[in-house]
PDB file of C-alpha atoms and ligand atoms in Angstrom:
ATOM      1  CA  UNK A   1      13.912 -66.489  31.013  1.00 92.00           C
ATOM      2  CA  UNK A   2      15.026 -63.258  32.688  1.00 96.00           C
ATOM      3  CA  UNK A   3      12.513 -60.429  32.513  1.00 98.00           C
ATOM      4  CA  UNK A   4      12.828 -56.663  32.358  1.00 98.00           C
ATOM      5  CA  UNK A   5       9.748 -54.547  33.020  1.00 98.00           C
ATOM      6  CA  UNK A   6       9.661 -50.977  31.730  1.00 98.00           C
ATOM      7  CA  UNK A   7       6.932 -48.976  33.348  1.00 98.00           C
ATOM      8  CA  UNK A   8       6.172 -45.321  32.646  1.00 98.00           C
ATOM      9  CA  UNK A   9       3.752 -42.450  32.530  1.00 98.00           C
ATOM     10  CA  UNK A  10       3.557 -39.895  29.753  1.00 98.00           C
ATOM     11  CA  UNK A  11       1.042 -37.166  29.060  1.00 96.00           C
ATOM     12  CA  UNK A  12       2.244 -35.647  25.785  1.00 97.00           C
ATOM     13  CA  UNK A  13       4.332 -38.555  24.462  1.00 98.00           C
ATOM     14  CA  UNK A  14       7.924 -37.517  25.277  1.00 98.00           C
ATOM     15  CA  UNK A  15       8.507 -40.044  28.052  1.00 98.00           C
ATOM     16  CA  UNK A  16       6.636 -42.646  26.031  1.00 98.00           C
ATOM     17  CA  UNK A  17       9.134 -42.271  23.172  1.00 98.00           C
ATOM     18  CA  UNK A  18      11.924 -42.777  25.724  1.00 98.00           C
ATOM     19  CA  UNK A  19      10.210 -45.856  27.174  1.00 98.00           C
ATOM     20  CA  UNK A  20       9.936 -47.411  23.720  1.00 98.00           C
ATOM     21  CA  UNK A  21      13.647 -46.746  23.097  1.00 98.00           C
ATOM     22  CA  UNK A  22      14.572 -48.351  26.455  1.00 98.00           C
ATOM     23  CA  UNK A  23      12.510 -51.401  25.428  1.00 98.00           C
ATOM     24  CA  UNK A  24      14.172 -51.462  21.999  1.00 98.00           C
ATOM     25  CA  UNK A  25      17.614 -51.531  23.626  1.00 98.00           C
ATOM     26  CA  UNK A  26      16.626 -54.245  26.086  1.00 98.00           C
ATOM     27  CA  UNK A  27      15.209 -56.360  23.248  1.00 98.00           C
ATOM     28  CA  UNK A  28      18.650 -56.520  21.597  1.00 98.00           C
ATOM     29  CA  UNK A  29      19.753 -58.802  24.444  1.00 97.00           C
ATOM     30  CA  UNK A  30      19.048 -62.473  23.863  1.00 94.00           C
ATOM     31  CA  UNK A  31      17.347 -64.566  26.545  1.00 90.00           C
ATOM     32  CA  UNK A  32      15.614 -61.547  28.063  1.00 97.00           C
ATOM     33  CA  UNK A  33      11.870 -61.035  27.962  1.00 97.00           C
ATOM     34  CA  UNK A  34      10.858 -57.344  27.782  1.00 98.00           C
ATOM     35  CA  UNK A  35       7.512 -55.997  28.963  1.00 98.00           C
ATOM     36  CA  UNK A  36       6.444 -52.354  28.465  1.00 98.00           C
ATOM     37  CA  UNK A  37       3.539 -51.004  30.512  1.00 98.00           C
ATOM     38  CA  UNK A  38       2.018 -47.555  30.845  1.00 98.00           C
ATOM     39  CA  UNK A  39       0.833 -46.699  34.348  1.00 97.00           C
ATOM     40  CA  UNK A  40      -2.899 -46.093  34.148  1.00 93.00           C
ATOM     41  CA  UNK A  41      -3.544 -49.171  32.038  1.00 96.00           C
ATOM     42  CA  UNK A  42      -4.784 -52.207  33.966  1.00 97.00           C
ATOM     43  CA  UNK A  43      -2.223 -54.783  35.079  1.00 97.00           C
ATOM     44  CA  UNK A  44      -1.606 -56.699  38.317  1.00 96.00           C
ATOM     45  CA  UNK A  45       1.178 -55.463  40.616  1.00 96.00           C
ATOM     46  CA  UNK A  46       2.472 -59.034  40.651  1.00 94.00           C
ATOM     47  CA  UNK A  47       4.103 -58.421  37.261  1.00 96.00           C
ATOM     48  CA  UNK A  48       6.754 -56.530  39.257  1.00 97.00           C
ATOM     49  CA  UNK A  49       7.486 -59.733  41.159  1.00 95.00           C
ATOM     50  CA  UNK A  50       7.978 -61.650  37.930  1.00 95.00           C
ATOM     51  CA  UNK A  51      10.568 -59.116  36.699  1.00 98.00           C
ATOM     52  CA  UNK A  52      14.283 -59.346  37.463  1.00 98.00           C
ATOM     53  CA  UNK A  53      14.740 -55.664  36.593  1.00 98.00           C
ATOM     54  CA  UNK A  54      12.318 -52.732  36.666  1.00 98.00           C
ATOM     55  CA  UNK A  55      12.969 -49.479  34.784  1.00 98.00           C
ATOM     56  CA  UNK A  56      10.616 -46.615  35.568  1.00 98.00           C
ATOM     57  CA  UNK A  57       9.982 -43.383  33.676  1.00 98.00           C
ATOM     58  CA  UNK A  58       8.053 -40.205  34.453  1.00 98.00           C
ATOM     59  CA  UNK A  59       7.606 -36.693  33.104  1.00 98.00           C
ATOM     60  CA  UNK A  60       8.018 -33.748  35.449  1.00 97.00           C
ATOM     61  CA  UNK A  61       4.741 -32.167  36.576  1.00 95.00           C
ATOM     62  CA  UNK A  62       4.994 -29.182  38.908  1.00 94.00           C
ATOM     63  CA  UNK A  63       8.520 -30.294  39.867  1.00 92.00           C
ATOM     64  CA  UNK A  64       7.378 -33.780  40.825  1.00 94.00           C
ATOM     65  CA  UNK A  65       6.813 -37.092  39.147  1.00 95.00           C
ATOM     66  CA  UNK A  66       3.232 -37.241  37.846  1.00 96.00           C
ATOM     67  CA  UNK A  67       0.425 -37.944  40.237  1.00 95.00           C
ATOM     68  CA  UNK A  68      -0.187 -41.384  38.725  1.00 95.00           C
ATOM     69  CA  UNK A  69       3.486 -42.329  39.184  1.00 97.00           C
ATOM     70  CA  UNK A  70       3.380 -41.187  42.814  1.00 96.00           C
ATOM     71  CA  UNK A  71       0.150 -43.110  43.421  1.00 96.00           C
ATOM     72  CA  UNK A  72       1.601 -46.170  41.707  1.00 97.00           C
ATOM     73  CA  UNK A  73       4.825 -46.095  43.762  1.00 97.00           C
ATOM     74  CA  UNK A  74       2.835 -45.728  46.988  1.00 97.00           C
ATOM     75  CA  UNK A  75       0.729 -48.761  46.016  1.00 97.00           C
ATOM     76  CA  UNK A  76       3.889 -50.733  45.186  1.00 97.00           C
ATOM     77  CA  UNK A  77       5.524 -49.748  48.507  1.00 97.00           C
ATOM     78  CA  UNK A  78       2.403 -50.749  50.472  1.00 97.00           C
ATOM     79  CA  UNK A  79       2.134 -54.070  48.669  1.00 96.00           C
ATOM     80  CA  UNK A  80       5.841 -54.742  49.115  1.00 96.00           C
ATOM     81  CA  UNK A  81       5.667 -53.898  52.828  1.00 96.00           C
ATOM     82  CA  UNK A  82       2.728 -56.282  53.217  1.00 96.00           C
ATOM     83  CA  UNK A  83       4.933 -59.062  51.828  1.00 96.00           C
ATOM     84  CA  UNK A  84       2.869 -59.431  48.657  1.00 95.00           C
ATOM     85  CA  UNK A  85       5.858 -58.409  46.509  1.00 96.00           C
ATOM     86  CA  UNK A  86       9.526 -59.197  47.013  1.00 96.00           C
ATOM     87  CA  UNK A  87      11.370 -56.413  45.258  1.00 97.00           C
ATOM     88  CA  UNK A  88      14.510 -56.603  47.369  1.00 97.00           C
ATOM     89  CA  UNK A  89      17.595 -57.269  45.275  1.00 96.00           C
ATOM     90  CA  UNK A  90      15.953 -56.561  41.917  1.00 98.00           C
ATOM     91  CA  UNK A  91      17.785 -54.222  39.577  1.00 98.00           C
ATOM     92  CA  UNK A  92      16.256 -50.806  38.883  1.00 98.00           C
ATOM     93  CA  UNK A  93      16.797 -47.711  36.767  1.00 98.00           C
ATOM     94  CA  UNK A  94      15.031 -44.470  35.948  1.00 98.00           C
ATOM     95  CA  UNK A  95      14.363 -42.130  33.012  1.00 98.00           C
ATOM     96  CA  UNK A  96      12.152 -39.151  32.312  1.00 98.00           C
ATOM     97  CA  UNK A  97      11.501 -35.816  30.690  1.00 98.00           C
ATOM     98  CA  UNK A  98      11.226 -32.285  32.014  1.00 98.00           C
ATOM     99  CA  UNK A  99      10.719 -28.813  30.570  1.00 98.00           C
ATOM    100  CA  UNK A 100      12.652 -26.376  32.738  1.00 97.00           C
ATOM    101  CA  UNK A 101      13.447 -27.547  36.268  1.00 94.00           C
ATOM    102  CA  UNK A 102      16.403 -29.867  35.647  1.00 95.00           C
ATOM    103  CA  UNK A 103      14.386 -33.011  36.315  1.00 94.00           C
ATOM    104  CA  UNK A 104      15.690 -33.387  39.869  1.00 92.00           C
ATOM    105  CA  UNK A 105      12.503 -35.077  40.956  1.00 91.00           C
ATOM    106  CA  UNK A 106      12.832 -37.665  38.208  1.00 94.00           C
ATOM    107  CA  UNK A 107      16.304 -38.453  39.554  1.00 92.00           C
ATOM    108  CA  UNK A 108      14.741 -38.743  43.020  1.00 93.00           C
ATOM    109  CA  UNK A 109      12.746 -41.712  41.725  1.00 95.00           C
ATOM    110  CA  UNK A 110      15.964 -43.658  42.244  1.00 95.00           C
ATOM    111  CA  UNK A 111      15.424 -43.175  45.987  1.00 96.00           C
ATOM    112  CA  UNK A 112      11.992 -44.779  45.711  1.00 96.00           C
ATOM    113  CA  UNK A 113      13.594 -47.827  44.117  1.00 97.00           C
ATOM    114  CA  UNK A 114      16.371 -48.102  46.715  1.00 97.00           C
ATOM    115  CA  UNK A 115      13.801 -47.708  49.508  1.00 96.00           C
ATOM    116  CA  UNK A 116      12.119 -50.782  48.037  1.00 97.00           C
ATOM    117  CA  UNK A 117      15.430 -52.622  48.433  1.00 97.00           C
ATOM    118  CA  UNK A 118      16.292 -52.494  44.729  1.00 98.00           C
ATOM    119  CA  UNK A 119      19.789 -51.906  43.355  1.00 98.00           C
ATOM    120  CA  UNK A 120      20.349 -49.145  40.794  1.00 97.00           C
ATOM    121  CA  UNK A 121      21.943 -50.754  37.750  1.00 97.00           C
ATOM    122  CA  UNK A 122      22.247 -47.896  35.249  1.00 96.00           C
ATOM    123  CA  UNK A 123      22.469 -44.114  34.996  1.00 96.00           C
ATOM    124  CA  UNK A 124      19.277 -42.062  34.840  1.00 97.00           C
ATOM    125  CA  UNK A 125      18.471 -40.709  31.361  1.00 98.00           C
ATOM    126  CA  UNK A 126      16.775 -37.301  31.173  1.00 98.00           C
ATOM    127  CA  UNK A 127      15.280 -35.450  28.198  1.00 98.00           C
ATOM    128  CA  UNK A 128      14.323 -31.798  27.917  1.00 98.00           C
ATOM    129  CA  UNK A 129      10.818 -32.040  26.436  1.00 98.00           C
ATOM    130  CA  UNK A 130      10.900 -34.265  23.312  1.00 98.00           C
ATOM    131  CA  UNK A 131      13.926 -36.587  23.400  1.00 98.00           C
ATOM    132  CA  UNK A 132      16.626 -35.930  20.807  1.00 98.00           C
ATOM    133  CA  UNK A 133      18.128 -38.832  18.845  1.00 98.00           C
ATOM    134  CA  UNK A 134      21.104 -38.675  21.246  1.00 98.00           C
ATOM    135  CA  UNK A 135      18.787 -39.065  24.244  1.00 98.00           C
ATOM    136  CA  UNK A 136      16.946 -41.934  22.538  1.00 98.00           C
ATOM    137  CA  UNK A 137      20.315 -43.642  22.005  1.00 98.00           C
ATOM    138  CA  UNK A 138      21.064 -43.207  25.724  1.00 98.00           C
ATOM    139  CA  UNK A 139      17.650 -44.785  26.447  1.00 98.00           C
ATOM    140  CA  UNK A 140      18.475 -47.743  24.167  1.00 98.00           C
ATOM    141  CA  UNK A 141      21.810 -48.096  25.943  1.00 98.00           C
ATOM    142  CA  UNK A 142      20.119 -48.013  29.359  1.00 98.00           C
ATOM    143  CA  UNK A 143      17.756 -50.803  28.289  1.00 98.00           C
ATOM    144  CA  UNK A 144      20.644 -52.880  26.980  1.00 98.00           C
ATOM    145  CA  UNK A 145      22.814 -52.290  30.073  1.00 98.00           C
ATOM    146  CA  UNK A 146      20.050 -53.440  32.415  1.00 98.00           C
ATOM    147  CA  UNK A 147      19.082 -56.416  30.232  1.00 98.00           C
ATOM    148  CA  UNK A 148      22.738 -57.504  29.989  1.00 97.00           C
ATOM    149  CA  UNK A 149      22.910 -57.557  33.799  1.00 96.00           C
ATOM    150  CA  UNK A 150      20.014 -59.997  34.151  1.00 96.00           C
ATOM    151  CA  UNK A 151      20.532 -62.141  31.028  1.00 95.00           C
ATOM    152  CA  UNK A 152      20.696 -65.810  32.012  1.00 74.00           C
TER     153      UNK A 152
HETATM  154  C1  FMN B 201       0.791 -29.128  33.316  1.00 69.37           C
HETATM  155  C2  FMN B 201       2.263 -29.270  33.083  1.00 69.37           C
HETATM  156  C3  FMN B 201       3.126 -29.075  34.146  1.00 69.37           C
HETATM  157  C4  FMN B 201       4.496 -29.177  33.955  1.00 69.37           C
HETATM  158  N1  FMN B 201       5.331 -28.963  35.014  1.00 69.37           N
HETATM  159  C5  FMN B 201       6.665 -29.011  34.819  1.00 69.37           C
HETATM  160  C6  FMN B 201       7.544 -28.703  35.898  1.00 69.37           C
HETATM  161  O1  FMN B 201       7.170 -28.426  37.015  1.00 69.37           O
HETATM  162  N2  FMN B 201       8.873 -28.762  35.638  1.00 69.37           N
HETATM  163  C7  FMN B 201       9.371 -29.034  34.407  1.00 69.37           C
HETATM  164  O2  FMN B 201      10.582 -29.047  34.248  1.00 69.37           O
HETATM  165  N3  FMN B 201       8.563 -29.323  33.373  1.00 69.37           N
HETATM  166  C8  FMN B 201       7.230 -29.328  33.556  1.00 69.37           C
HETATM  167  N4  FMN B 201       6.386 -29.588  32.496  1.00 69.37           N
HETATM  168  C9  FMN B 201       6.973 -29.954  31.207  1.00 69.37           C
HETATM  169  C10 FMN B 201       6.953 -31.472  30.986  1.00 69.37           C
HETATM  170  O3  FMN B 201       7.547 -32.172  32.068  1.00 69.37           O
HETATM  171  C11 FMN B 201       7.741 -31.812  29.719  1.00 69.37           C
HETATM  172  O4  FMN B 201       7.154 -31.163  28.598  1.00 69.37           O
HETATM  173  C12 FMN B 201       7.810 -33.302  29.467  1.00 69.37           C
HETATM  174  O5  FMN B 201       8.603 -33.530  28.342  1.00 69.37           O
HETATM  175  C13 FMN B 201       6.437 -33.922  29.252  1.00 69.37           C
HETATM  176  O6  FMN B 201       6.599 -35.309  29.137  1.00 69.37           O
HETATM  177  P1  FMN B 201       5.460 -36.239  28.518  1.00 69.37           P
HETATM  178  O7  FMN B 201       5.297 -35.828  27.069  1.00 69.37           O
HETATM  179  O8  FMN B 201       5.988 -37.614  28.637  1.00 69.37           O
HETATM  180  O9  FMN B 201       4.225 -36.001  29.307  1.00 69.37           O
HETATM  181  C14 FMN B 201       5.015 -29.493  32.666  1.00 69.37           C
HETATM  182  C15 FMN B 201       4.121 -29.690  31.607  1.00 69.37           C
HETATM  183  C16 FMN B 201       2.769 -29.582  31.811  1.00 69.37           C
HETATM  184  C17 FMN B 201       1.833 -29.787  30.645  1.00 69.37           C
END
């Protein structure tokens, strides 16, 4: 069965609420297995290999993704470069929350995914602090859009 992995960091819960909404949307698509993981909890990097699509979320911290997201992406890039992951061709997308800087760095996460050889399959969803119901709907839609693309 096709798999979508949603992976995120969240310090005060805003991005976590978005991640759960992305998962909810993805779960509406039949024949797709949805996995939701918070960076900082233990899991093997090989779960990225098992996914057909990877959606990543981060809050803004000092105009960057959080330190754990940066560390995680560096680890993924190193592992991928070493041939221990094959992320090329997988579908990716991004979401996140910011307070005041426009969330440009969250959008830049797309570059990290394309540098890994992934294809962006849906528009980035951004929230200003806590996501509104409209933003949560956009998150659900993002999850569904990506899951639809990989449904087999
Ligand atoms: C220590 C700290 C630093 C932050 N730095 C930024 C920042 O540089 N730019 C910004 O737009 N928001 C910044 N914020 C606001 C958070 O990105 C915003 O509240 C976000 O919704 C938090 O998401 P989370 O609840 O998933 O952690 C900062 C918040 C904290 C607590």
